[in-house]
Short mmCIF file of C-alpha atoms in Angstrom, two decimals:
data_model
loop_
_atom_site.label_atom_id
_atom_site.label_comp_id
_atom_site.label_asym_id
_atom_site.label_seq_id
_atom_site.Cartn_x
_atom_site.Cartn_y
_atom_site.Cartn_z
CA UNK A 1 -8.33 32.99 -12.72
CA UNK A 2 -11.67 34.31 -12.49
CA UNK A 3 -13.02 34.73 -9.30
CA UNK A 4 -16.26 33.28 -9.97
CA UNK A 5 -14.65 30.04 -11.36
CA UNK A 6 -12.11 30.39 -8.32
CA UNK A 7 -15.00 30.01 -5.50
CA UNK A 8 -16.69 27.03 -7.84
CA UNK A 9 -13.50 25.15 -7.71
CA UNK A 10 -12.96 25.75 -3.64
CA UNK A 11 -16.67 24.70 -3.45
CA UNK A 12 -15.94 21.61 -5.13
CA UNK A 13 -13.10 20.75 -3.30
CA UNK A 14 -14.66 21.77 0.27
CA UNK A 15 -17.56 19.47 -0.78
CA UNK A 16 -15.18 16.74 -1.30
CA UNK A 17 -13.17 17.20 1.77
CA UNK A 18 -16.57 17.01 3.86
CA UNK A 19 -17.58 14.07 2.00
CA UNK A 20 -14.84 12.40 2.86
CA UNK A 21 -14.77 13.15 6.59
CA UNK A 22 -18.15 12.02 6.41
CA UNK A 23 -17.54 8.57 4.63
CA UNK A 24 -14.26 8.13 7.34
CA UNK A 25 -16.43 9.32 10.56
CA UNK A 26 -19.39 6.12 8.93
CA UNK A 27 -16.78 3.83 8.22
CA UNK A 28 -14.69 4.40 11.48
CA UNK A 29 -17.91 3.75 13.10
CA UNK A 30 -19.31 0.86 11.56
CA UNK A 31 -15.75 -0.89 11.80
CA UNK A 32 -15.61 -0.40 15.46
CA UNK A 33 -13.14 2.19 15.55
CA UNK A 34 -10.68 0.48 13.31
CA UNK A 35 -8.55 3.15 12.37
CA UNK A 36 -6.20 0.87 10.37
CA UNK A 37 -8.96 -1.16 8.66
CA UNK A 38 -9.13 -0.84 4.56
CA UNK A 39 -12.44 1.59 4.40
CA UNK A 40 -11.07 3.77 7.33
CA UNK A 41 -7.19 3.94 5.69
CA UNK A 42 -8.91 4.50 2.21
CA UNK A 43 -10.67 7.40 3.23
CA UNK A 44 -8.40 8.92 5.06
CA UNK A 45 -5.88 8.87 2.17
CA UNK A 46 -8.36 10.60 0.18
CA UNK A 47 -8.77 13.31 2.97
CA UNK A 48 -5.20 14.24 2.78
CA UNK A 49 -4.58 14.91 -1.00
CA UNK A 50 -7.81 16.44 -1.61
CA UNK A 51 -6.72 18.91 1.77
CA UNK A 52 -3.44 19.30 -0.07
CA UNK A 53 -5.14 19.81 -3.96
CA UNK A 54 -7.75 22.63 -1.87
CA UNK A 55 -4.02 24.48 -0.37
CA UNK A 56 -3.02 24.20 -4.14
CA UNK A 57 -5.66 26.02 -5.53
CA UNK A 58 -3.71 29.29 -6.70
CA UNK A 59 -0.67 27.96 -7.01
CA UNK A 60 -0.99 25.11 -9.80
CA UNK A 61 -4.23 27.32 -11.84
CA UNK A 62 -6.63 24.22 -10.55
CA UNK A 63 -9.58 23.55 -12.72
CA UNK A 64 -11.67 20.99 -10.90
CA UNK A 65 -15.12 20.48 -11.98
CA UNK A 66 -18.07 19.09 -9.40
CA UNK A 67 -18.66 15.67 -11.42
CA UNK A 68 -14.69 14.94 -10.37
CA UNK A 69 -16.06 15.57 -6.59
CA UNK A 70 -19.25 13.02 -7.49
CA UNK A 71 -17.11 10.17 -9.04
CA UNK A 72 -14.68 10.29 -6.04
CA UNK A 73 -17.28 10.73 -3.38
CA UNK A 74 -19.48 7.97 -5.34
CA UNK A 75 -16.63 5.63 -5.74
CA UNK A 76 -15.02 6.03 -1.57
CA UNK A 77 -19.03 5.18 -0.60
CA UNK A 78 -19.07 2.34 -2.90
CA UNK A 79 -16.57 0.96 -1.67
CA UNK A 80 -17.25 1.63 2.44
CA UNK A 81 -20.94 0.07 1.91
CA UNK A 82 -19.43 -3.29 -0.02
CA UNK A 83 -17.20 -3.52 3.08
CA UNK A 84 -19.81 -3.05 5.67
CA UNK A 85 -21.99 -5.47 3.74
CA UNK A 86 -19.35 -8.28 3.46
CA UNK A 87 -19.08 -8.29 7.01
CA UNK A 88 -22.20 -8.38 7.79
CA UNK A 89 -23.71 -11.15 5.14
CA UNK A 90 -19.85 -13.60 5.02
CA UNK A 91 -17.99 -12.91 8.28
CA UNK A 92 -21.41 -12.69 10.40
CA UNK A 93 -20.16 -9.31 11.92
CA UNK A 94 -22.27 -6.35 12.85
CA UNK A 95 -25.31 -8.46 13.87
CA UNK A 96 -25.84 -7.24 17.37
CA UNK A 97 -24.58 -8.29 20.69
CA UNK A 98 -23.15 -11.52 20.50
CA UNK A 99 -20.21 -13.76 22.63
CA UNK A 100 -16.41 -13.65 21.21
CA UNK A 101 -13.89 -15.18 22.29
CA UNK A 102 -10.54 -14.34 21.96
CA UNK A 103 -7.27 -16.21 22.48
CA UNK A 104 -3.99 -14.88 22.31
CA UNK A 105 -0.37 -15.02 23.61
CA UNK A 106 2.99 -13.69 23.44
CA UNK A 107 4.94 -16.42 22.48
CA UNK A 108 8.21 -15.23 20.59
CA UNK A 109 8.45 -16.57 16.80
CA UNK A 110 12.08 -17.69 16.36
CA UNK A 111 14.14 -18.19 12.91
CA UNK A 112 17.55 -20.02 13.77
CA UNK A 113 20.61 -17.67 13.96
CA UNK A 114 22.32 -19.67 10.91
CA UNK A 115 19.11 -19.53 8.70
CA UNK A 116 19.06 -15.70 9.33
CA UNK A 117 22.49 -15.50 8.62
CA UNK A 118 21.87 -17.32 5.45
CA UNK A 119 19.39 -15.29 4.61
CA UNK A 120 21.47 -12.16 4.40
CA UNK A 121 24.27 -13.75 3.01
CA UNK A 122 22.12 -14.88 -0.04
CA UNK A 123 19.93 -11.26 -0.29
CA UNK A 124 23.98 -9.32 -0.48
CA UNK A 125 24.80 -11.70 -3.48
CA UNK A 126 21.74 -11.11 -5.34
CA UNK A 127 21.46 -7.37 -4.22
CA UNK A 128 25.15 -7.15 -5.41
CA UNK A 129 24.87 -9.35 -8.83
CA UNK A 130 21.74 -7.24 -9.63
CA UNK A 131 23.96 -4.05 -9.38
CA UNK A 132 26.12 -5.61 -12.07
CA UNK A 133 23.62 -6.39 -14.02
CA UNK A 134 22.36 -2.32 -13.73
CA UNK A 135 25.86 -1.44 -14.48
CA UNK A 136 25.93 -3.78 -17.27
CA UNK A 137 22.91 -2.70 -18.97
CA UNK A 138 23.46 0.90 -18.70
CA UNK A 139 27.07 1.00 -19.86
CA UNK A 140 28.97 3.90 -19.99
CA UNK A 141 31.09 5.35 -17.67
CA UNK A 142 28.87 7.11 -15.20
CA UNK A 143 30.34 8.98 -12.25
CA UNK A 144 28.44 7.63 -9.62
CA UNK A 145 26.49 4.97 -8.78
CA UNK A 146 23.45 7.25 -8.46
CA UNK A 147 23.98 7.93 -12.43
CA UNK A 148 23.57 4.41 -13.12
CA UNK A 149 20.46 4.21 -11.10
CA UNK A 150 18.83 7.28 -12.71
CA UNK A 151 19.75 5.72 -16.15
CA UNK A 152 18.26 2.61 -15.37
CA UNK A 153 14.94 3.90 -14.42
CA UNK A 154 14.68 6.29 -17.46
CA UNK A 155 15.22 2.68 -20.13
CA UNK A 156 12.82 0.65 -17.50
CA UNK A 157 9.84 3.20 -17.68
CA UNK A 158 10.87 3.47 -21.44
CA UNK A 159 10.82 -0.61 -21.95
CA UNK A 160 7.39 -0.89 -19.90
CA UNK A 161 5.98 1.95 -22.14
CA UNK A 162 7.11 0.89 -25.56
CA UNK A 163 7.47 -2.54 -25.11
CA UNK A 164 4.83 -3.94 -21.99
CA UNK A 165 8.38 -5.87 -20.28
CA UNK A 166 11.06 -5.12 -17.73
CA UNK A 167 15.00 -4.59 -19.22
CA UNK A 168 16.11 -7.06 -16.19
CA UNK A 169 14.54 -10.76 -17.21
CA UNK A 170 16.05 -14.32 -16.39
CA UNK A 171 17.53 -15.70 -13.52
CA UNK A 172 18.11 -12.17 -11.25
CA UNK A 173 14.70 -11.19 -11.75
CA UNK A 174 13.45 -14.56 -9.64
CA UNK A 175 16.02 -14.37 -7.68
CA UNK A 176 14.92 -11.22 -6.33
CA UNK A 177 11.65 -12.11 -5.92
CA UNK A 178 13.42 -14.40 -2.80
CA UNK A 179 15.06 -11.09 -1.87
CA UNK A 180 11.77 -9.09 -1.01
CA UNK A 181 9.85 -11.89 0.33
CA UNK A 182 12.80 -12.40 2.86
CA UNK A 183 11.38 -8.44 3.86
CA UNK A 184 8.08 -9.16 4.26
CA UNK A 185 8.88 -12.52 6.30
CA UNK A 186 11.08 -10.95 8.25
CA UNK A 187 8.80 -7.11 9.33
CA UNK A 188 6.14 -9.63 10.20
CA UNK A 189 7.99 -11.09 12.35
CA UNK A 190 10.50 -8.38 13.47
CA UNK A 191 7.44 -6.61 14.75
CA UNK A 192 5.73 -9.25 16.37
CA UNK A 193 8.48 -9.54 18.23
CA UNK A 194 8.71 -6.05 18.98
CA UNK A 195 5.15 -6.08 20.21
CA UNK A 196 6.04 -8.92 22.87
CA UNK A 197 9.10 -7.63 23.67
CA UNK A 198 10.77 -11.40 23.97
CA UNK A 199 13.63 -10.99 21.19
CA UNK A 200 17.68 -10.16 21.92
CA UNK A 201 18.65 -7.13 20.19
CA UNK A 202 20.75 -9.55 18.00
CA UNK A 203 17.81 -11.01 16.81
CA UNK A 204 16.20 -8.33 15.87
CA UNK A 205 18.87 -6.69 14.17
CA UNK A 206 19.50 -9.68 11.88
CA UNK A 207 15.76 -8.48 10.97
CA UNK A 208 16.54 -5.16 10.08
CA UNK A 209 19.19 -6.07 8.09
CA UNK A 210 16.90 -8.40 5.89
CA UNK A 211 14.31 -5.83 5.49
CA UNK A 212 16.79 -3.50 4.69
CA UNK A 213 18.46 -5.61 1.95
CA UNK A 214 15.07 -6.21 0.37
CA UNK A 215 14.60 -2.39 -0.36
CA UNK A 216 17.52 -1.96 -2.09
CA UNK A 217 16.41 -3.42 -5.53
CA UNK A 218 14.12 -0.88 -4.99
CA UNK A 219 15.97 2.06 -4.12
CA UNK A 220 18.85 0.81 -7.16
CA UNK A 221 15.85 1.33 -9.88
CA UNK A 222 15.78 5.11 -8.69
CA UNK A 223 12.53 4.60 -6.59
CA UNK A 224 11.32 4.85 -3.43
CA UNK A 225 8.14 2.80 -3.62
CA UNK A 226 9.92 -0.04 -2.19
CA UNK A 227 10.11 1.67 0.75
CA UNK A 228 6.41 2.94 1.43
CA UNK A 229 5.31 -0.24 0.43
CA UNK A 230 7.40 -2.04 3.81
CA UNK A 231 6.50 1.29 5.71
CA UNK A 232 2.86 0.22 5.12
CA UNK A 233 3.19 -3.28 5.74
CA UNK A 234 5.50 -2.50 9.34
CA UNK A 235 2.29 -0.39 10.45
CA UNK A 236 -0.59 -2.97 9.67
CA UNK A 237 2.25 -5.80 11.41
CA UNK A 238 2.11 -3.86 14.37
CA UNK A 239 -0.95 -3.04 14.15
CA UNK A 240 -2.67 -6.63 13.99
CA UNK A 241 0.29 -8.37 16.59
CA UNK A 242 -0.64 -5.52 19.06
CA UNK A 243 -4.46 -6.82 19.17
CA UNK A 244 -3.81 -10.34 18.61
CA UNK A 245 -1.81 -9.50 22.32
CA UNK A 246 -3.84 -7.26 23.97
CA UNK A 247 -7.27 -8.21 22.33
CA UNK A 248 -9.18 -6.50 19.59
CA UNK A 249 -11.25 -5.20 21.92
CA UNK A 250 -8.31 -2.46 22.79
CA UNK A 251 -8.20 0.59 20.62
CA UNK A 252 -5.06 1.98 19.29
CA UNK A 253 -6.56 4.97 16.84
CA UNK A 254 -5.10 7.53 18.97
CA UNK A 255 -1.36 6.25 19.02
CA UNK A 256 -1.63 5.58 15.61
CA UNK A 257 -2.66 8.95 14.71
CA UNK A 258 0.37 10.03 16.85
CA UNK A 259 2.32 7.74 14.45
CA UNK A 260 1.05 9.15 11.20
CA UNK A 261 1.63 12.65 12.17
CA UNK A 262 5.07 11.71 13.09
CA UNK A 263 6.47 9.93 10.08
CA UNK A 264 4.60 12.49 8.06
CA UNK A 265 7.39 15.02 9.59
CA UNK A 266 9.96 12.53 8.94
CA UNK A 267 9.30 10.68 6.05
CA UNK A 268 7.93 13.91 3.80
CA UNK A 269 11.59 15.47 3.97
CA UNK A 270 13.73 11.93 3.69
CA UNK A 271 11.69 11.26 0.34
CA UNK A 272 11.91 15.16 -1.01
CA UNK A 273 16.15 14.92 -0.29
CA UNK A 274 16.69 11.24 -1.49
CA UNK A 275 15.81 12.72 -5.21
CA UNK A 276 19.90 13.38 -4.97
CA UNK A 277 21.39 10.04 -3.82
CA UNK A 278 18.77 8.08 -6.50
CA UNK A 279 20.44 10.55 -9.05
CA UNK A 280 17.33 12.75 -9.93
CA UNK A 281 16.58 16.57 -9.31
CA UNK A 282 14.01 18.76 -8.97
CA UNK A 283 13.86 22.48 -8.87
CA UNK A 284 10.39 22.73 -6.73
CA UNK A 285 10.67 23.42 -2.70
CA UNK A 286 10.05 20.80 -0.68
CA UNK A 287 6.32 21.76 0.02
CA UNK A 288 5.24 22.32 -3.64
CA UNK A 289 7.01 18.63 -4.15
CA UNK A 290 4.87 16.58 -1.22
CA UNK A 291 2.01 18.74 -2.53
CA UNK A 292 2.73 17.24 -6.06
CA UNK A 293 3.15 13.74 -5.01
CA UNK A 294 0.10 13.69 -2.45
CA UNK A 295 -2.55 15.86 -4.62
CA UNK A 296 -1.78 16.04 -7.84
CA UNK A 297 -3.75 12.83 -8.62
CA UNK A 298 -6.96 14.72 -7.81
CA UNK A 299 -6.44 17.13 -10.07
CA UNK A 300 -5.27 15.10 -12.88
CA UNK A 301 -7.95 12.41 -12.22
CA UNK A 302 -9.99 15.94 -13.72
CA UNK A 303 -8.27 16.14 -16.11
CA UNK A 304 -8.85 12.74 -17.74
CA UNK A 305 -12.71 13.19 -17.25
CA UNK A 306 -12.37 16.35 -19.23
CA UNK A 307 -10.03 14.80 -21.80
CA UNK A 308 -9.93 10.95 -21.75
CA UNK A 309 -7.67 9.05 -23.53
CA UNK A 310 -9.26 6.11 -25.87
CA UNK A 311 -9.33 2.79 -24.34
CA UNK A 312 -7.74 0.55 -26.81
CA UNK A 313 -8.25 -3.31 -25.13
CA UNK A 314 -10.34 -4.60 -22.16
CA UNK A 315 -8.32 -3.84 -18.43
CA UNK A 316 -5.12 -2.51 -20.22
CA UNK A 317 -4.96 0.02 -17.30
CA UNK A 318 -5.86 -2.05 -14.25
CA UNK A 319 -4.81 -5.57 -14.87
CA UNK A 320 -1.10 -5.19 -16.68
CA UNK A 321 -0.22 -8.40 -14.74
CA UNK A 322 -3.07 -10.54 -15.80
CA UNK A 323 -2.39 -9.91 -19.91
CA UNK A 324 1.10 -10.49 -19.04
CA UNK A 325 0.17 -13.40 -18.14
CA UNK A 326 -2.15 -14.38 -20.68
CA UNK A 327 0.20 -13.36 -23.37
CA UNK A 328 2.46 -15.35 -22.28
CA UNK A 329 0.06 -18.54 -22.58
CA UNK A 330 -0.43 -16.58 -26.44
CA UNK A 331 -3.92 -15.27 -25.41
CA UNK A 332 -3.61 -11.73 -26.69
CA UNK A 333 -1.33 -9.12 -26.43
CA UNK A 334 0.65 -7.44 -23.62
CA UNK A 335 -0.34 -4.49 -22.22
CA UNK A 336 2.37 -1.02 -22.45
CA UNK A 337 -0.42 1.13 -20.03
CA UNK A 338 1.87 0.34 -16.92
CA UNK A 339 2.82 4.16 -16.94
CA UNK A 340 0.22 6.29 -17.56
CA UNK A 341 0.57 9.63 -19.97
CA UNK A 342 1.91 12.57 -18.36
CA UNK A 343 -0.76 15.89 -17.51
CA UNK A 344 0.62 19.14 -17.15
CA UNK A 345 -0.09 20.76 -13.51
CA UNK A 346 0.81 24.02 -12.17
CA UNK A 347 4.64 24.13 -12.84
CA UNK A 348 5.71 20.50 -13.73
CA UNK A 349 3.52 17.14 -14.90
CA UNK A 350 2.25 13.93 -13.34
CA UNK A 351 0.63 10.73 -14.10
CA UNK A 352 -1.10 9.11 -11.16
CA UNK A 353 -4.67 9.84 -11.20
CA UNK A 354 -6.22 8.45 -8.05
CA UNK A 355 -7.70 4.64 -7.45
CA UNK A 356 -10.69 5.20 -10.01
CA UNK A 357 -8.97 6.21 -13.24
CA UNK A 358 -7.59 2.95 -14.46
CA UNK A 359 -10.95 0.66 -13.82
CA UNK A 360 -13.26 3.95 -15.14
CA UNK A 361 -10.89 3.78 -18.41
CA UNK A 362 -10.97 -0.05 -18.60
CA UNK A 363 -14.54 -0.78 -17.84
CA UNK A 364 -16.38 2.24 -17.62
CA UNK A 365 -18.55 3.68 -14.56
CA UNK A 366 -20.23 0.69 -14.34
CA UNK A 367 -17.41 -1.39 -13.92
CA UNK A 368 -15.68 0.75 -12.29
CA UNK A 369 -18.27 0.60 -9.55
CA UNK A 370 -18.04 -3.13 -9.78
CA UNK A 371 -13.95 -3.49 -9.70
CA UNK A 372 -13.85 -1.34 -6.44
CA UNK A 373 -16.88 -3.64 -4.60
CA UNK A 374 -14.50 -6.52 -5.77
CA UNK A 375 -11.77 -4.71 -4.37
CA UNK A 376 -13.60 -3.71 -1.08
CA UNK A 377 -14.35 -7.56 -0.57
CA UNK A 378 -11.05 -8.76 -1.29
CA UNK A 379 -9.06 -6.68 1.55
CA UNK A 380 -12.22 -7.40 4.16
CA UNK A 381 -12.33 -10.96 3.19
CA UNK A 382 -8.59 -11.13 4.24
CA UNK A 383 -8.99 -8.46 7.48
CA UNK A 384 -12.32 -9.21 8.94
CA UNK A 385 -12.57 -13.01 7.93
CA UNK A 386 -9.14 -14.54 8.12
CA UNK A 387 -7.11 -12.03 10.23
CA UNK A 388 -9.48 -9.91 13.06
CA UNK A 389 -10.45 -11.97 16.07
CA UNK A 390 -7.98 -15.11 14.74
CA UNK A 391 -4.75 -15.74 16.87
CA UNK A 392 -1.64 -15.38 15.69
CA UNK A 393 -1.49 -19.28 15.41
CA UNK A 394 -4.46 -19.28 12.47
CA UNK A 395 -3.35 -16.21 10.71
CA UNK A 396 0.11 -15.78 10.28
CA UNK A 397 0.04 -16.38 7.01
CA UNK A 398 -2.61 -14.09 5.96
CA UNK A 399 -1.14 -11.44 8.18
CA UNK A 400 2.35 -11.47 5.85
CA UNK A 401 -0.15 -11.25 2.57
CA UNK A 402 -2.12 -8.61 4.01
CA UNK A 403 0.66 -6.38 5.38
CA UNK A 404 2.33 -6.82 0.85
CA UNK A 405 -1.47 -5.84 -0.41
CA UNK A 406 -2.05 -3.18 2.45
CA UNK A 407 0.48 -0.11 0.24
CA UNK A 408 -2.69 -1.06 -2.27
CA UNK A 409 -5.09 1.07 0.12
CA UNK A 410 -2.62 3.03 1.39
CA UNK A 411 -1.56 4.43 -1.94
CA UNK A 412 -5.25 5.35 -3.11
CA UNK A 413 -5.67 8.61 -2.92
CA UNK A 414 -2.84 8.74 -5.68
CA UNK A 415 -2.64 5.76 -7.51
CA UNK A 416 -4.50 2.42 -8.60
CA UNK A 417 -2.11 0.14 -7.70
CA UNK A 418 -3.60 -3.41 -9.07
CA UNK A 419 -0.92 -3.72 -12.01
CA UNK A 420 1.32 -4.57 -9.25
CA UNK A 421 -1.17 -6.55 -6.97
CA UNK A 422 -3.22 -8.32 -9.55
CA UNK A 423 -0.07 -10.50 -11.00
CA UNK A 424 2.01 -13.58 -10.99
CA UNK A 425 4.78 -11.97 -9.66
CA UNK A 426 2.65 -10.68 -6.18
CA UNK A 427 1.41 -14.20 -6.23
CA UNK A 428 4.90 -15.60 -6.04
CA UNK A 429 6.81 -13.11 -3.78
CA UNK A 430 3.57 -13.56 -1.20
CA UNK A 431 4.19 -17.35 -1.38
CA UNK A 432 7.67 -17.55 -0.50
CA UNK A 433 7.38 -15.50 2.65
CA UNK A 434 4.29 -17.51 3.63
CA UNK A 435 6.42 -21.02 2.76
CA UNK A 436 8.86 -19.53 4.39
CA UNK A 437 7.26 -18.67 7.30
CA UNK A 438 5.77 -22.44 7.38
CA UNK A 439 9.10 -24.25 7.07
CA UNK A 440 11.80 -21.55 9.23
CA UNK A 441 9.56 -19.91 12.08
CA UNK A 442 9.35 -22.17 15.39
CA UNK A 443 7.43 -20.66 18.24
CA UNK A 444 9.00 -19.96 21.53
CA UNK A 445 7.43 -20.56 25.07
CA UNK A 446 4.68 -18.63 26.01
CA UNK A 447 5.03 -16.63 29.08
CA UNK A 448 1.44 -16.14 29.38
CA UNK A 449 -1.87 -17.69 27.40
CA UNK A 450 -5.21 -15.58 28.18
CA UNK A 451 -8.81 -17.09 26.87
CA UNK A 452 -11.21 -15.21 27.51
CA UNK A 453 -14.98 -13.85 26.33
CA UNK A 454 -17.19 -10.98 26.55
CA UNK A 455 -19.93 -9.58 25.21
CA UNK A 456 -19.79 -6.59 22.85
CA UNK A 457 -21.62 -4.87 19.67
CA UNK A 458 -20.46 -5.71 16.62
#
């Protein structure tokens, strides 16, 4: 690569990186040191793969021009201004010096012993009638289970891509929707829990073994997303049930980066050796592989603005769920742009391209602009106006939704992840954990109840 070229790409990149810092350092600021709030989380995201695509340089032959650096930049302070702004003009934040009040206790939330026990009797039958059903559709007499699982996954990215559907329909498919909402019930309340320290260890591991049940439809389709996804939603449980304890008012940034650092160690080298047991390989070391996975969006998201594919209907990209949908009421076609086309980078391929190539390819820069304000307002519409400051008592609900959309934010930097959100089937699984939070959860005695107020700047 010519050296010239070489320093313009670095410069690019560098330019990036301190935009970024900048945009985190404005919004960590202007959400009063929220570490964990959407702008904050976004932006850091964004700082780690573009750190990683920068360490990458040499190694993958990076060609990164400067208008990649000013869509990405233009697009993280779009959507940090639309969240400052919603809290200041719907959720009357950021106004000044003004009285709130916070209430808060640490009652325990209880599920009866036999409806737990229910619960994972009913998540093993469906966990174990779906693995018939993969064993069924695959065929063949496969060695291992972890053959069937990597066979699977090949014909359900081939059925999304050819034909817009999943190869698993009917009964199992709803039936598993029970299965992960069970997970999501039961980390929002495994870690409140945790946070007031009230549960028996039995309790808790009836918990564990319902969040763990609800990732293996995940892990038997040869992914791991399942996983990150309850990995984000455990952090932004704990997260919001340790303030709604010790008041919002308490800042946990520094434990939290503590946290990140730490599962980066431990969850980086779990996710590069599971490739075995889910049947798939890869000849890359472990470091060029978490490199891949965590940068390799910012280079293809280049890529595409160099060499765009042709848009052929209106949201094909970003809202997969929503033509589903509408084809199904016979109002225009499904969409097969759930998997994106695979870029050539460095020594292998890709194709996630960061949170701004599907909306950019659906509705061009001006909607693109538009989709992430939306987006920014949707996630502090649930945070600042129906979660932060509430008790536990008033938000419970949204807490459980929040912690399923959080992976959304937490998956930026890499991927636009509203074919998943934006759909019936998020609608659904969200509702049963919430109706099942409504009709199984009971609240224990509280052993203590603090009201209190005090002024602060907001």
């Amino acid at each position: 690569m010519n050296l010239v070229i070489e320093v313009n790409i670095m410069v690019s990149l560098i330019i990036l990186i301190l935009i970024e810092v900048f945009l985190f350092c404005f919004s960590y600021y202007f959400s009063e040191h929220d570490i964990m709030s959407p702008s904050c989380m976004m932006c850091i995201m964004f700082i780690i793969s573009t750190t990683f695509a920068l360490l990458n340089v040499n190694n993958w032959k990076i060609d990164f021009s400067f208008n990649t650096t000013a869509l990405i930049g233009s697009g993280l302070l779009v959507y940090v201004l639309a969240e400052i702004f919603f809290r200041y003009v719907f959720c009357g934040q950021l106004h000044g010096k003004l009285y709130v009040q916070n209430e808060y206790d640490n009652s325990e939330l209880i599920i009866k012993p036999i409806i737990l026990d229910a619960m994972i009797a009913f998540n093993v039958v469906v966990v174990f009638l779906y693995l018939k059903s993969i064993i069924s559709i695959v065929g063949g007499n496969m060695t291992n289970l972890n053959s069937y699982f990597h066979a699977y996954r090949v014909m359900g990215i081939n059925s999304m891509q050819y034909q817009g559907t999943s190869i698993t329909n009917g009964s199992i498919n709803f039936l598993l929707r029970f299965v992960v909402a069970s997970g999501y019930l039961a980390a929002f309340i495994g870690m409140r829990n945790m946070v007031t320290k009230n549960a028996k260890r039995s309790v808790q591991l009836r918990y564990a073994i319902i969040v763990i049940l609800s990732l293996m439809p995940s892990l038997m389709t040869g992914g791991r997303t399942g996983i990150l996804r309850m990995f984000a939603a455990l952090l932004i449980y704990y997260y919001i049930c340790w303030h709604q304890i010790n008041g919002w008012d308490k800042n946990l940034s520094m434990k939290y980066i503590r946290i990140g650092l730490f599962s980066f160690f431990i969850i980086a080298p779990a996710f590069y050796f599971s490739l075995e047991m889910l049947g798939r390989a890869t000849k890359r070391t472990i470091i060029d592989y978490i490199s891949d996975y965590l940068a390799s969006s910012i280079c293809l998201l280049d890529q595409y603005l160099k060499s765009p594919v042709p848009c052929v209907s209106w949201g094909e990209e970003s809202l997969v769920g929503v033509k589903k949908l509408l084809s199904s009421l016979g109002l225009g076609e499904l969409s097969t742009k759930y998997n994106l086309e695979f870029r050539h980078l460095g020594i292998g391929e890709s194709n996630v391209y960061t949170f701004f190539r599907r909306p950019l390819h659906d509705f061009g820069y001006g909607g693109m602009y538009v989709f992430v304000v939306l987006v920014a307002f949707f996630f502090s519409w649930m945070y600042y106006k129906k979660i932060k400051y509430k008790s536990y008592q008033k938000s419970a609900g949204w807490t459980i939704a929040y912690g399923y959309f959080y992976y959304w934010i937490m998956c930026s930097s890499i991927v636009q992840y509203s074919a998943n959100m934006i759909s019936v089937g998020a609608a659904i699984q969200i509702g049963i954990a919430v109706i099942g939070y409504k009709l199984f959860v009971r609240v224990g005695k509280s052993k203590r109840r603090i009201n209190f107020q005090k002024v602060r700047d907001r």
